[in-house]
Amino acid sequence: MNNETTNPALEDQELIEKFLKETTLFLGPDPEIMRHHNIEPRTADEEKCMGQFTDLNQIASIRDRLQSACEEGFEMVEQMGAAPGAKWGDIITGIYSASGDLTIGSAGGVLIFSALVHHPIKFIIKNWVEEKTVGVNEGDGFIHNDSRYGNVHNTDQSMIIPVFHEGKLVCWVASTVHEGECGAIEPGGMPSMAETSFDEGLKMSPFKIVEGYQIKKDLLTFLQNSVREPKLQYEDIKVKLFACMRLEKRIKEVLATDGPDALTACLRYTNESVVTEVRRRISEWPDMTVRTQTIMDSTLRENALLKINLAVTKKGDRLIFDFTGTSPELTNRAINTQLPGMKGMVGQAFMNHIWPDLPRGQAGLSPIEFVTQQGTLVDCSYSAPNSQSLMSIFHSFTVAQHATAKFLYSCPDKYTRVLAPWHNMINTFIWGGVNQHGETLGNLCADLNGMGGGARMDRDGEHALSPIFATMADIGEQEMNEEEVPFLQLVSKKMTTNTQAPGKYRGGMGYTMISSTKDSDQWGFMTTTQGSKVPTIQGLFGGYAGGTYPMCRVSGVDVYDILLKEPERFKHSIAEIMNEQPFEGARYHTQHMGLGFDISKRGELYMISQGSGGGYGDPLERDPTYVIMDIEEGLITPDVAKKLYKVEFNEETLVVDMAATEKLRADYRETRKKQGVPYAEFVKSHVKDTPPENIPFYGSWNNELDYVYAGNINDKRDAKNPGPIYVTHPKDVRISELEDELARVREAAGLPPSNERK
């Protein structure tokens, strides 16, 4: 009797579960996948293969061939890609295990791309392999760009294809490109004006766009009609596909010589050996906690102080990154980032700067633990806009680099030089509109790839070397760019004087960019950078950050007319143009570096500077010879050099007076001693109980981590559940200010308020 009543109940339950599975309303981002960054456990197949193949020479040979395949795919995309980012190396190719773990990425390119694409692959494995309307077969290709399923932001698009051997899935390959244009509210792919996720353009969860190695025309047509550059969309889908097909070809050559089990063993051994080595290296670090922070000084639409807070704790072979106390997410601003993006950027710091000798894969980050609070800038909700996630993830890179440098300094065995933080902002022009050929475009300049390097423990930082997110990236040829876009960079790649970050070794410097539209009435610029009020990085061990850098503009002028008639009036530096104001009747103005898309006029100047890496060590210890060399190269002026480094020299001959220099420095050290106070006194006089009243501040204060501020001292929230934070539209703020001003004028004139006027 019991069985008779129980069995029908079980059958009903099974039917209900089957119904729910088959009638799922919506497959949203999967937290189980998205919050997991570790490599997957060994499968039974991997266990068997590793037992069979134990020859490390064979494993190394296969891995070298796979690495070469990734480099070949990288070169294909770089040489054939249509997007500016493809041409400059803002790309990646990678090989993933059958479980979806990144094992080998190309040495060049944006490593964070590959470090995130395991998420969409695992989404495909979980949802599409057994789905009868989709399926995963040889010759399939899946496209993806939505950061909520695993990527940086919508402008980055990935092509993913499975690799089979005799009908069995053995691995995956992928290629990702910073495409730029994605149909967002502003051209170029990175809209700072986005207030919801629906303003950010294409949001492609992983879906099949290729079958039988052929691009599906219906879906291609849909994508081309969803962006401003249909030609770009089509060409780079093909480029990514053919790069993946080349990777697949090289893998099948390995399968032909070594077999699928040897390949599986190689992929698994590579990841597991990296995890083992990372834990060994962590165990060498001293057990301690290092705390650091950076400040984001704008939302790209208004000035504000937003805190990225980090405590790194090492104990045994455990390394924990705790971002508790970071600013809550802003519900209607695009500077938030999804948790995988933040983790990927920390992984980028390890792959590029901390342990660059290890294979570029997911395993390097796998043993590291993360603590975050959901609903913050580094772990935002799925509904929050994140098209400008670079703002917060770059700060995540900086705090990770800054904290780990202090661990590395304490280790006898180092795998790279200890260095100060790299510059971390995309100081460049994003552009869009109708070009001189009548085409609608939207993308950005390669200048973002010229970030200044941090000073090293034994020498100065490199000038404009590479961005923090891409090794061996390029800054492009401006003349080639001018064939496609209707503006000129009148000053390009000239180092900006007096912007270095001082130290015993100074940071590498950035360059000046002065651009002006020439051949289009339908063209505009954006800039999406922080650091106009507060430096975005810090120095190391006594070194300083570089200066802040506003955006400068000159309107009401046609500089091309001046260049034709009076070329001597044009100045080749921002400081000269802004201080001397050589163009009569023009308007000279500055603003923070978050310029929303702005339609430009012919001959008006838009001027910005690339930033500098941090300094290392006390500036008073800098060799005077290096100071003079910087003066000779035009990197610093004599007056600033004397002020920063306390060096005495003849300004005509640049001969250093060593005795006078030593006295200057000794006197300044004595001044420091007199200015110094015991730490307890310093805290009493400088540390306040609350943030300043007149500056919007977001995040924890005074290491009180249970609460965060949400814009003003009266808005203090539970750090674990801060709730939504809406920032007023800048136009509404301005309208309110003008209405208040009008009301005061009417009152002074004895007129009734405007809303009472008959």
XYZ file of N, CA and C in Angstrom, residues 690-698 708-717:
57
model
N 34.532 61.439 10.214
C 33.653 61.276 9.056
C 34.326 61.871 7.822
N 33.865 61.505 6.647
C 34.397 62.115 5.426
C 34.070 63.611 5.388
N 34.710 64.357 4.495
C 34.395 65.791 4.374
C 32.945 65.997 3.955
N 32.341 67.054 4.468
C 30.923 67.298 4.212
C 30.642 67.754 2.786
N 31.592 68.429 2.160
C 31.316 69.082 0.878
C 31.813 68.287 -0.329
N 32.253 67.046 -0.121
C 32.717 66.214 -1.233
C 31.965 64.888 -1.197
N 31.321 64.489 -2.273
C 30.643 63.186 -2.291
C 31.656 62.061 -2.094
N 31.451 61.252 -1.067
C 32.376 60.164 -0.757
C 31.609 58.855 -0.662
N 32.207 57.801 -1.248
C 31.571 56.484 -1.262
C 32.578 55.443 -0.775
N 29.324 51.664 5.008
C 29.913 52.456 3.930
C 29.087 53.719 3.737
N 29.759 54.767 3.308
C 29.069 56.009 2.976
C 28.611 55.962 1.520
N 27.500 56.604 1.267
C 26.889 56.558 -0.064
C 26.691 57.956 -0.624
N 27.730 58.785 -0.530
C 27.683 60.092 -1.180
C 27.712 61.271 -0.248
N 27.244 61.113 0.988
C 27.343 62.203 1.966
C 27.352 61.612 3.367
N 27.733 62.433 4.334
C 27.954 61.916 5.686
C 26.654 61.496 6.366
N 25.532 61.925 5.834
C 24.250 61.534 6.414
C 23.671 60.272 5.784
N 24.371 59.734 4.788
C 23.892 58.530 4.110
C 24.893 57.409 4.369
N 24.721 56.749 5.511
C 25.623 55.691 5.952
C 24.853 54.371 5.904
N 25.397 53.376 5.215
C 24.625 52.163 4.934
C 25.354 50.906 5.385
